Short mmCIF file of C-alpha atoms in Angstrom, two decimals:
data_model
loop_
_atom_site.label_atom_id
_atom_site.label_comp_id
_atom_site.label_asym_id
_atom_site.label_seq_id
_atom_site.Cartn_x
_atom_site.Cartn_y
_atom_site.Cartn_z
CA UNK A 938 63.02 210.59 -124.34
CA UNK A 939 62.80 209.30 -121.03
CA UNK A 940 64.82 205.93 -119.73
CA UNK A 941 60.96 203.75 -120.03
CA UNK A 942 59.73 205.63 -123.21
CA UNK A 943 63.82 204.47 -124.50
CA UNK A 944 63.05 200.78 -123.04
CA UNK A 945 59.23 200.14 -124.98
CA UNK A 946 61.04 201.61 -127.80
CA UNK A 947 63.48 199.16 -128.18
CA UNK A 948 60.76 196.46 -127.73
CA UNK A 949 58.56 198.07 -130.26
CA UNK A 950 55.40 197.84 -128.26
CA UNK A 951 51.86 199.66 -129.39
CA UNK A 952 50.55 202.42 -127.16
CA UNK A 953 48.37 201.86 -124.48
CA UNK A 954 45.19 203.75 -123.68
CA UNK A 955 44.03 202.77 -120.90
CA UNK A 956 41.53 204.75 -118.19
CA UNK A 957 43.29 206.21 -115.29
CA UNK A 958 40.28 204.60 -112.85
CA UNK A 959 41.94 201.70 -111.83
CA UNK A 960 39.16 199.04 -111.83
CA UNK A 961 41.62 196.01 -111.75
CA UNK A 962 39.16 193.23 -111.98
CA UNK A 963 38.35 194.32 -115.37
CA UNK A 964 41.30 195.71 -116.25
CA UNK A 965 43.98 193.67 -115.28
CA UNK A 966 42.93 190.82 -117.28
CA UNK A 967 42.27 193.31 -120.08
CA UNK A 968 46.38 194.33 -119.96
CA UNK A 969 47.67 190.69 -119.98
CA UNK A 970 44.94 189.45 -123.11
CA UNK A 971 47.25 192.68 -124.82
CA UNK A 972 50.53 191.65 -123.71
CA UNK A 973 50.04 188.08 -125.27
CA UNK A 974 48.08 189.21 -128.25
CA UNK A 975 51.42 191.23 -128.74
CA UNK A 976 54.02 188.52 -127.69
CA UNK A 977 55.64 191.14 -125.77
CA UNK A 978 57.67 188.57 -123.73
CA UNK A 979 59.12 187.12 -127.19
CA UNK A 980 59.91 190.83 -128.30
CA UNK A 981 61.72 191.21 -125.00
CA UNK A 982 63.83 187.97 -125.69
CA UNK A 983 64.24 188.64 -128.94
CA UNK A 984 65.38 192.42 -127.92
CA UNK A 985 67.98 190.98 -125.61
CA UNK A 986 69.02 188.36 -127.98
CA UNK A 987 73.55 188.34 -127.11
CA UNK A 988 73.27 190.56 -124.04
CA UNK A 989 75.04 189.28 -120.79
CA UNK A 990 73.03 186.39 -119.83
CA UNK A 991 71.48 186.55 -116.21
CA UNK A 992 69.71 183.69 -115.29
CA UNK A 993 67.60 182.95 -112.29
CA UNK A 994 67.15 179.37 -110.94
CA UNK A 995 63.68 178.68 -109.89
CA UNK A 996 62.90 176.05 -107.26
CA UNK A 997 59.92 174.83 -108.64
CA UNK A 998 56.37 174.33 -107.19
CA UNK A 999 54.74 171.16 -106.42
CA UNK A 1000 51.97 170.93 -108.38
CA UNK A 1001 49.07 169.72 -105.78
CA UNK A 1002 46.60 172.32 -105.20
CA UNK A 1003 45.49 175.86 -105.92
CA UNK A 1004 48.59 178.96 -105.53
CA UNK A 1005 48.27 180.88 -102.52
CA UNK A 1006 50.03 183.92 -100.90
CA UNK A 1007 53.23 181.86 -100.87
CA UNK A 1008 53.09 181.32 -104.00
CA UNK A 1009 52.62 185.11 -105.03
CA UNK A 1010 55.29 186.14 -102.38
CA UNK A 1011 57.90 184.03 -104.01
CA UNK A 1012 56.61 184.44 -108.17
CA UNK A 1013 56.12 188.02 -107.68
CA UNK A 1014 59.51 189.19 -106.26
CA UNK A 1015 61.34 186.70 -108.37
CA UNK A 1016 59.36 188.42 -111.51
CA UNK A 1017 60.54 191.47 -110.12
CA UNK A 1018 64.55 190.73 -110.03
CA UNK A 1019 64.41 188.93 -113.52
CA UNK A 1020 62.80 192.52 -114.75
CA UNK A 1021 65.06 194.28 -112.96
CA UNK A 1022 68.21 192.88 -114.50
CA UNK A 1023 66.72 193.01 -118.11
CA UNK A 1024 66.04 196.66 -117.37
CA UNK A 1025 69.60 196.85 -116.49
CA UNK A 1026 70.37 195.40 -120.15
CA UNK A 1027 70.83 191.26 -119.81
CA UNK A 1028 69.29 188.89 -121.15
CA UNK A 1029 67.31 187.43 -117.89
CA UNK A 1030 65.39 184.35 -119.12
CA UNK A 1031 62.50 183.09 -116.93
CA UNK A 1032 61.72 179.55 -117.22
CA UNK A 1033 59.08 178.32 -115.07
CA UNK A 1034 58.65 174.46 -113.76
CA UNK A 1035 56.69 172.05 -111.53
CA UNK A 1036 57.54 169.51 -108.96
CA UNK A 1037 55.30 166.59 -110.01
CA UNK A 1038 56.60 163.95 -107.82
CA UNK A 1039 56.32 163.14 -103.89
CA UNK A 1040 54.36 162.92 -100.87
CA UNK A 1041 52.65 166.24 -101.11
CA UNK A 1042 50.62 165.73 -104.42
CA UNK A 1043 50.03 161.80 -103.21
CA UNK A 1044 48.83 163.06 -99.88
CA UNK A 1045 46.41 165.75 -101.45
CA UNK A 1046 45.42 163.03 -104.43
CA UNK A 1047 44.26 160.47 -101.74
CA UNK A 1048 42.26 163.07 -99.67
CA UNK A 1049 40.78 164.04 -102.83
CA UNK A 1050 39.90 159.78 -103.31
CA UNK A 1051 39.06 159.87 -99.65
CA UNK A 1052 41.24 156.71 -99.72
CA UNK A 1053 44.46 155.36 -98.14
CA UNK A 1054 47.70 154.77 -99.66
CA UNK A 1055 47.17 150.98 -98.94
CA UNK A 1056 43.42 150.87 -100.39
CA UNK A 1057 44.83 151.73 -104.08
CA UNK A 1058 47.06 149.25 -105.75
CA UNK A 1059 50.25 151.10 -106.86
CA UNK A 1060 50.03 151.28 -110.94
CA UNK A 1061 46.64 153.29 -110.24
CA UNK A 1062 48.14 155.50 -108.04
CA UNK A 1063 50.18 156.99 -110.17
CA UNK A 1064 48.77 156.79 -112.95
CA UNK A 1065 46.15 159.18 -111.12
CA UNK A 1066 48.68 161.02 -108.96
CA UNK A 1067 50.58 161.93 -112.59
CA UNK A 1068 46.59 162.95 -113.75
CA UNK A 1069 46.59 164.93 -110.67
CA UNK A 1070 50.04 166.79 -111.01
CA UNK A 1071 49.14 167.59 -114.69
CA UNK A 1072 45.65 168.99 -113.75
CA UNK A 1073 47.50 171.64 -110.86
CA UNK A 1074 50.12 172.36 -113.58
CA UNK A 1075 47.27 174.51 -115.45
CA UNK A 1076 45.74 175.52 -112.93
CA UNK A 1077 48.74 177.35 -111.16
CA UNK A 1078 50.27 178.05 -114.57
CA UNK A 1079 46.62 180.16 -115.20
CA UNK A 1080 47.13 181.39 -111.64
CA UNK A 1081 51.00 182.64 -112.73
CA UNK A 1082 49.83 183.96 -115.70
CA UNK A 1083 47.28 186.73 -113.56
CA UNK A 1084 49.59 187.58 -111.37
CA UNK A 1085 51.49 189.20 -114.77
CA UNK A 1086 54.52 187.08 -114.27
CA UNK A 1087 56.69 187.06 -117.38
CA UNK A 1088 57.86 183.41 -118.44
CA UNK A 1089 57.89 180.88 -120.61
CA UNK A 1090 54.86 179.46 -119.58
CA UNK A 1091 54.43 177.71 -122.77
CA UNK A 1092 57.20 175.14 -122.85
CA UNK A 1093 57.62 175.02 -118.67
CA UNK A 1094 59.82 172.22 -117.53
CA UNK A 1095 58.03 169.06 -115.51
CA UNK A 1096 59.97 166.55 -113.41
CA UNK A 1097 57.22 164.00 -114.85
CA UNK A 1098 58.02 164.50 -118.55
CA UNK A 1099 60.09 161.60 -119.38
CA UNK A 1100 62.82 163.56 -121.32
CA UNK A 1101 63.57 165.26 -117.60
CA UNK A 1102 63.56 161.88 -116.25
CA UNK A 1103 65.88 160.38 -118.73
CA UNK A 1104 68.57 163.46 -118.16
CA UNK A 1105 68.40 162.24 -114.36
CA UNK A 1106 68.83 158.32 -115.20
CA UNK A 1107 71.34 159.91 -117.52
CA UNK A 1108 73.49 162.25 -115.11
CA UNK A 1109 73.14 159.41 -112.50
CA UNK A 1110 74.96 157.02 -115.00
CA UNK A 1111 77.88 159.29 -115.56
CA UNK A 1112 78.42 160.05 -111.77
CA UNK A 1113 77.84 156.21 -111.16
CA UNK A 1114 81.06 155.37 -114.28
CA UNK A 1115 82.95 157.94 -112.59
CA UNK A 1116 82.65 156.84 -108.86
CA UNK A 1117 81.14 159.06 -107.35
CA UNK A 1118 78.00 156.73 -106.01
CA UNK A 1119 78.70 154.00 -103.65
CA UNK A 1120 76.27 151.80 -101.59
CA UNK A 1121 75.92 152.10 -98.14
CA UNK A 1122 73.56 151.98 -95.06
CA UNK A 1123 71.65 155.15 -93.45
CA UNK A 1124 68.50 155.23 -91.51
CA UNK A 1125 65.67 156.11 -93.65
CA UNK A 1126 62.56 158.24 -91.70
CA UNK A 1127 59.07 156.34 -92.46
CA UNK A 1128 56.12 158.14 -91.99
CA UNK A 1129 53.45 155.52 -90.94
CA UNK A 1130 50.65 157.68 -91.58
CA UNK A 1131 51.33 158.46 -95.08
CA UNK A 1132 52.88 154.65 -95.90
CA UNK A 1133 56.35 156.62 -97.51
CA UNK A 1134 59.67 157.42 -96.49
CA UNK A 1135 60.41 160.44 -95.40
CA UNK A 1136 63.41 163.05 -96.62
CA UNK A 1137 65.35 164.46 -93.58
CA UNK A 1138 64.42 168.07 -94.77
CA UNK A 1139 60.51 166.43 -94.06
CA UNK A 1140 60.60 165.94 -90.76
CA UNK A 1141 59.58 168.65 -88.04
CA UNK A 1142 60.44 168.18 -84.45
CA UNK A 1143 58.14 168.92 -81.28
CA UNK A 1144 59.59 170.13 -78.00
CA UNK A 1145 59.38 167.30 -75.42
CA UNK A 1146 59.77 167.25 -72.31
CA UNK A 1147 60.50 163.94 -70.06
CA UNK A 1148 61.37 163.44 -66.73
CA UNK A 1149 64.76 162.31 -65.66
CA UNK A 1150 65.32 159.20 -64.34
CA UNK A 1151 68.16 156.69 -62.50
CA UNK A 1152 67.74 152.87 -63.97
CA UNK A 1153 69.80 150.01 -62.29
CA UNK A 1154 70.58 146.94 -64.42
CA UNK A 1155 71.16 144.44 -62.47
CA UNK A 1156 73.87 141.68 -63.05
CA UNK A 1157 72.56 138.24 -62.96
CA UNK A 1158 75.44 136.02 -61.81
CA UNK A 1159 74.25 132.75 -62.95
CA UNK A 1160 73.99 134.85 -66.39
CA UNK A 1161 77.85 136.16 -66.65
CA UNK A 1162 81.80 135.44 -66.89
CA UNK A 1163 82.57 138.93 -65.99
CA UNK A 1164 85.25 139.79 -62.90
CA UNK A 1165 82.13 141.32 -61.26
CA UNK A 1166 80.05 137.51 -61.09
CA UNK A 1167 81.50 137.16 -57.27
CA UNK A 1168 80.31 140.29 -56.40
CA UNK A 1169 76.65 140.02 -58.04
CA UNK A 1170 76.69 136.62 -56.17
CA UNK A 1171 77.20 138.11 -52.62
CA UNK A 1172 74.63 140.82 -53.06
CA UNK A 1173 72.70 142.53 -55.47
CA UNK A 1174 74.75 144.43 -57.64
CA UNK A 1175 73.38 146.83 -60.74
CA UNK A 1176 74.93 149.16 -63.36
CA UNK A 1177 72.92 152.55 -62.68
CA UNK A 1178 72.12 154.42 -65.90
CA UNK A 1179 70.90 158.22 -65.90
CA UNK A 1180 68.22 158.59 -69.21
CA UNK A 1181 66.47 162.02 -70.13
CA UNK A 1182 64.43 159.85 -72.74
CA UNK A 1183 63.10 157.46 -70.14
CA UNK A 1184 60.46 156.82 -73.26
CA UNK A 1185 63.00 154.63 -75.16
CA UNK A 1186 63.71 152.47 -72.28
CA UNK A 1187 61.47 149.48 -73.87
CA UNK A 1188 63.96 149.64 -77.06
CA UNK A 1189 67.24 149.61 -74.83
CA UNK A 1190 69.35 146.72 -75.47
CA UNK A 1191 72.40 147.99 -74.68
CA UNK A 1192 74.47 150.33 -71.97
CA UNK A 1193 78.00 152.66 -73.03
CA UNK A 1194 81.07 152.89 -71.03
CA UNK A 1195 84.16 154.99 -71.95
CA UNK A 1196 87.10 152.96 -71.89
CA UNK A 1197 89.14 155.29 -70.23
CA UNK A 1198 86.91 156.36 -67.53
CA UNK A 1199 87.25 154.78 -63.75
CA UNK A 1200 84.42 153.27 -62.19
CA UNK A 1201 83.61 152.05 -58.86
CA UNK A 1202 81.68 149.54 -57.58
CA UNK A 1203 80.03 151.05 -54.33
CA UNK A 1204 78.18 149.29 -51.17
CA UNK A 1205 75.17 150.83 -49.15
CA UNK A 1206 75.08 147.89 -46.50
CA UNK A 1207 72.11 146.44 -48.93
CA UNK A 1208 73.21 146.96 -52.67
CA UNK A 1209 75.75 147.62 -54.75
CA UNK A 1210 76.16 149.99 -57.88
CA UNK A 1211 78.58 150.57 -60.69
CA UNK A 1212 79.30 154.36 -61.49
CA UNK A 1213 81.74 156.96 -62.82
CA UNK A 1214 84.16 157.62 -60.19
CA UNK A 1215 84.41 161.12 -60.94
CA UNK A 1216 80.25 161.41 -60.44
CA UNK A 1217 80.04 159.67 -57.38
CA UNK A 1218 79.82 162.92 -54.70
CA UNK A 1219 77.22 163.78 -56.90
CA UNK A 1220 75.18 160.45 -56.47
CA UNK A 1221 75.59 161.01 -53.26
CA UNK A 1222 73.62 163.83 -53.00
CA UNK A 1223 71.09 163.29 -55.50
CA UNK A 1224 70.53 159.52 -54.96
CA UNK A 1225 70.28 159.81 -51.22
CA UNK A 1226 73.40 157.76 -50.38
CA UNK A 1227 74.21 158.05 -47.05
CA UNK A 1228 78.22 158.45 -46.67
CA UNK A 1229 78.36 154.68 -45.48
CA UNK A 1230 78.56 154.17 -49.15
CA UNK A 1231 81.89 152.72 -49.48
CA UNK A 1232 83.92 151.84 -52.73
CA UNK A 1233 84.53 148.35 -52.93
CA UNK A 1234 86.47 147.93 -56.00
CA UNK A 1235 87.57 150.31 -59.18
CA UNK A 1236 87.58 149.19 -62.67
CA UNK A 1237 88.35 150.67 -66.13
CA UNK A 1238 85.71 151.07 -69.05
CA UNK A 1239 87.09 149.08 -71.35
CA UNK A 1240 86.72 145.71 -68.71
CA UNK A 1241 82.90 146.20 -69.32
CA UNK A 1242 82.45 145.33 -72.74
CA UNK A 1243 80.48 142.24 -73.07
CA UNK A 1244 79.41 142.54 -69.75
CA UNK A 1245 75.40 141.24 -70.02
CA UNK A 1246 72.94 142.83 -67.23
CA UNK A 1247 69.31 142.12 -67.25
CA UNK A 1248 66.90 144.57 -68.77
CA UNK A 1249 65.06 146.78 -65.80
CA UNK A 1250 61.23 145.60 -66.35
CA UNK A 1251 61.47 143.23 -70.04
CA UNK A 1252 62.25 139.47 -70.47
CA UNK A 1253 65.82 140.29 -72.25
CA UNK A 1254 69.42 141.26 -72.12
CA UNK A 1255 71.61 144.23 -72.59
CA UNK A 1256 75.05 144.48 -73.15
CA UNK A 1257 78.10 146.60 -72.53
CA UNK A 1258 79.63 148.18 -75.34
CA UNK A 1259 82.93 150.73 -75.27
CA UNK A 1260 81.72 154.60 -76.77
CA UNK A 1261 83.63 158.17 -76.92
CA UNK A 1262 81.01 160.15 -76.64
CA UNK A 1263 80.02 159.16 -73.17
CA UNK A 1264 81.03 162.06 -71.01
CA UNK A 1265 82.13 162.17 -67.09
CA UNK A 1266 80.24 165.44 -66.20
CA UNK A 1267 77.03 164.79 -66.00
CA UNK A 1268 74.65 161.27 -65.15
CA UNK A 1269 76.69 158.29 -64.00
CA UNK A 1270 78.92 157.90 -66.55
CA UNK A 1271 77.19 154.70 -68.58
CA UNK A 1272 74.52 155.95 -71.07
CA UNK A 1273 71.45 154.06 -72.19
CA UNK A 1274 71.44 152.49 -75.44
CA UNK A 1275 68.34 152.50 -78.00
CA UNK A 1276 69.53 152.27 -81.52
CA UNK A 1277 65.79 151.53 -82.63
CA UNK A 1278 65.37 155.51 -81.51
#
């Protein structure tokens, strides 16, 4: 007896008899009528009832449209590993589940309402959206069901059946009484469009690309108590920030110095600028500074913090704050703040 005849034996399975000519439309549907007229996924279960358990964790769907090829890539090769291994003698359990929650099935509800999140008062909405989710649920658990996957499609777990919901609330308690959740502040994406928060593993980035620019800052005297006020009283004297985002700028309310970095102040005969020491040979040559520029005075990082300098082109101030991860390699050494980006 060969190793399949050996493996329908132990299931006890009836014969088959089916034509050679393939004619899957018809017959496909023909095979899986037989295999659940027969329970053969019970009489597998039962067969491996106390074998070495393999079990296969299944991300589930979310249930907001019609399966696709995505779908059938990721069913059909997991059907064919959870096979595989009860060929192999475990027992290799498939249960099946949905993802009823979250923007995607809200998002495909409201195009199906032709409506915006803000145009249907919250209790409806899900009310329907939990409508909608059970409605896919069939439909892709028909869909499953043709492509011959072997579950339990009859008791599939949902993330909207309020027994799964209570063994969250539930888990959440005990890892609450055992401190392990604490309260704190993050930034949370929002997705205007679609009126929800966003998960970090929701967002996709574009490639941008800005131009480059030099900002001065200038320091109003009348407007400061720093050592620099004589200074920004005998000419006009700025804090020149390099920004790749130039975009931001409107949201800038602030500028970084590292405390341990020197900076000088520096005269062209008409101005004077505040940069990293180290950078300044640089400036020279990208800014157009003629080698008249002469350093005036040198200061530390750390004596700008607090320092307030007028905002380039808005009604507003920004101040100086102290930061490690501004570098000395590259820009001027003072980087453009915009926590609002």
């Amino acid at each position: 007896m060969g190793e399949a005849s050996a493996y329908r034996a132990t299931l006890n399975l009836p014969k088959t008899n089916f034509p050679m000519k393939a004619n899957l439309p018809a017959r496909e549907p023909e095979r899986l009528k037989q295999w659940e007229a027969s329970a053969v996924y019970a009489r597998l279960r039962a067969a491996r009832q106390g074998a070495p358990r393999f079990v296969l964790h299944d991300g589930p769907p979310y249930a907001n449209g019609e399966i696709h090829m995505g779908h059938a890539l990721n069913k059909i090769l997991k059907d064919i590993i959870v096979r595989y291994k009860t060929m192999q003698g475990f027992d290799a359990p498939y249960l099946p589940g949905w993802d009823c929650h979250g923007l995607p099935i809200e998002h495909q509800l409201l195009k199906e309402m032709g409506k915006r999140k803000d145009e249907v008062p919250r209790a409806e909405l899900r009310k329907a959206a939990r409508a909608y989710a059970a409605r896919y649920v069939e439909i892709q658990r028909q869909g499953f069901k043709r492509l011959g996957i072997f579950g339990e499609w009859e008791r599939p777990y949902l993330t909207m059946d309020y027994a799964y919901q209570a063994a969250i609330a539930e888990c959440f308690l005990i890892l609450f009484e055992k401190k392990f959740i604490e309260r704190r502040l993050k930034p949370v994406p929002w997705c205007g469009e679609c009126q929800t928060a966003l998960a970090d593993a929701e967002l996709e980035y574009e490639q941008k690309t800005s131009e480059s620019v030099y900002v001065k800052f200038r320091i109003n005297p009348e407007k400061t108590s720093h050592v620099l006020k004589q200074q920004a009283a005998k000419r006009p004297t700025s804090i020149i920030v390099w920004t790749t985002t130039p975009w931001t700028l409107p949201a800038n309310v602030g500028m970084a110095f590292h405390e341990d970095l020197t900076y000088v102040l520096v005269d062209d005969g008409k101005e004077q600028y505040i940069v990293a020491k180290d950078l300044l040979d640089e400036l020279k040559l990208k800014l157009g500074w003629q080698d008249s520029v002469k350093i005036v005075e040198q200061f530390l990082g750390e004596s700008f913090l607090g320092l307030e300098v007028e905002h380039p082109f808005l009604p507003r101030t920004s101040k100086g704050i102290l930061a490690g991860f501004v570098s000395g390699l590259e820009g001027t050494g003072v980087v453009h703040i915009a926590p609002g980006h």
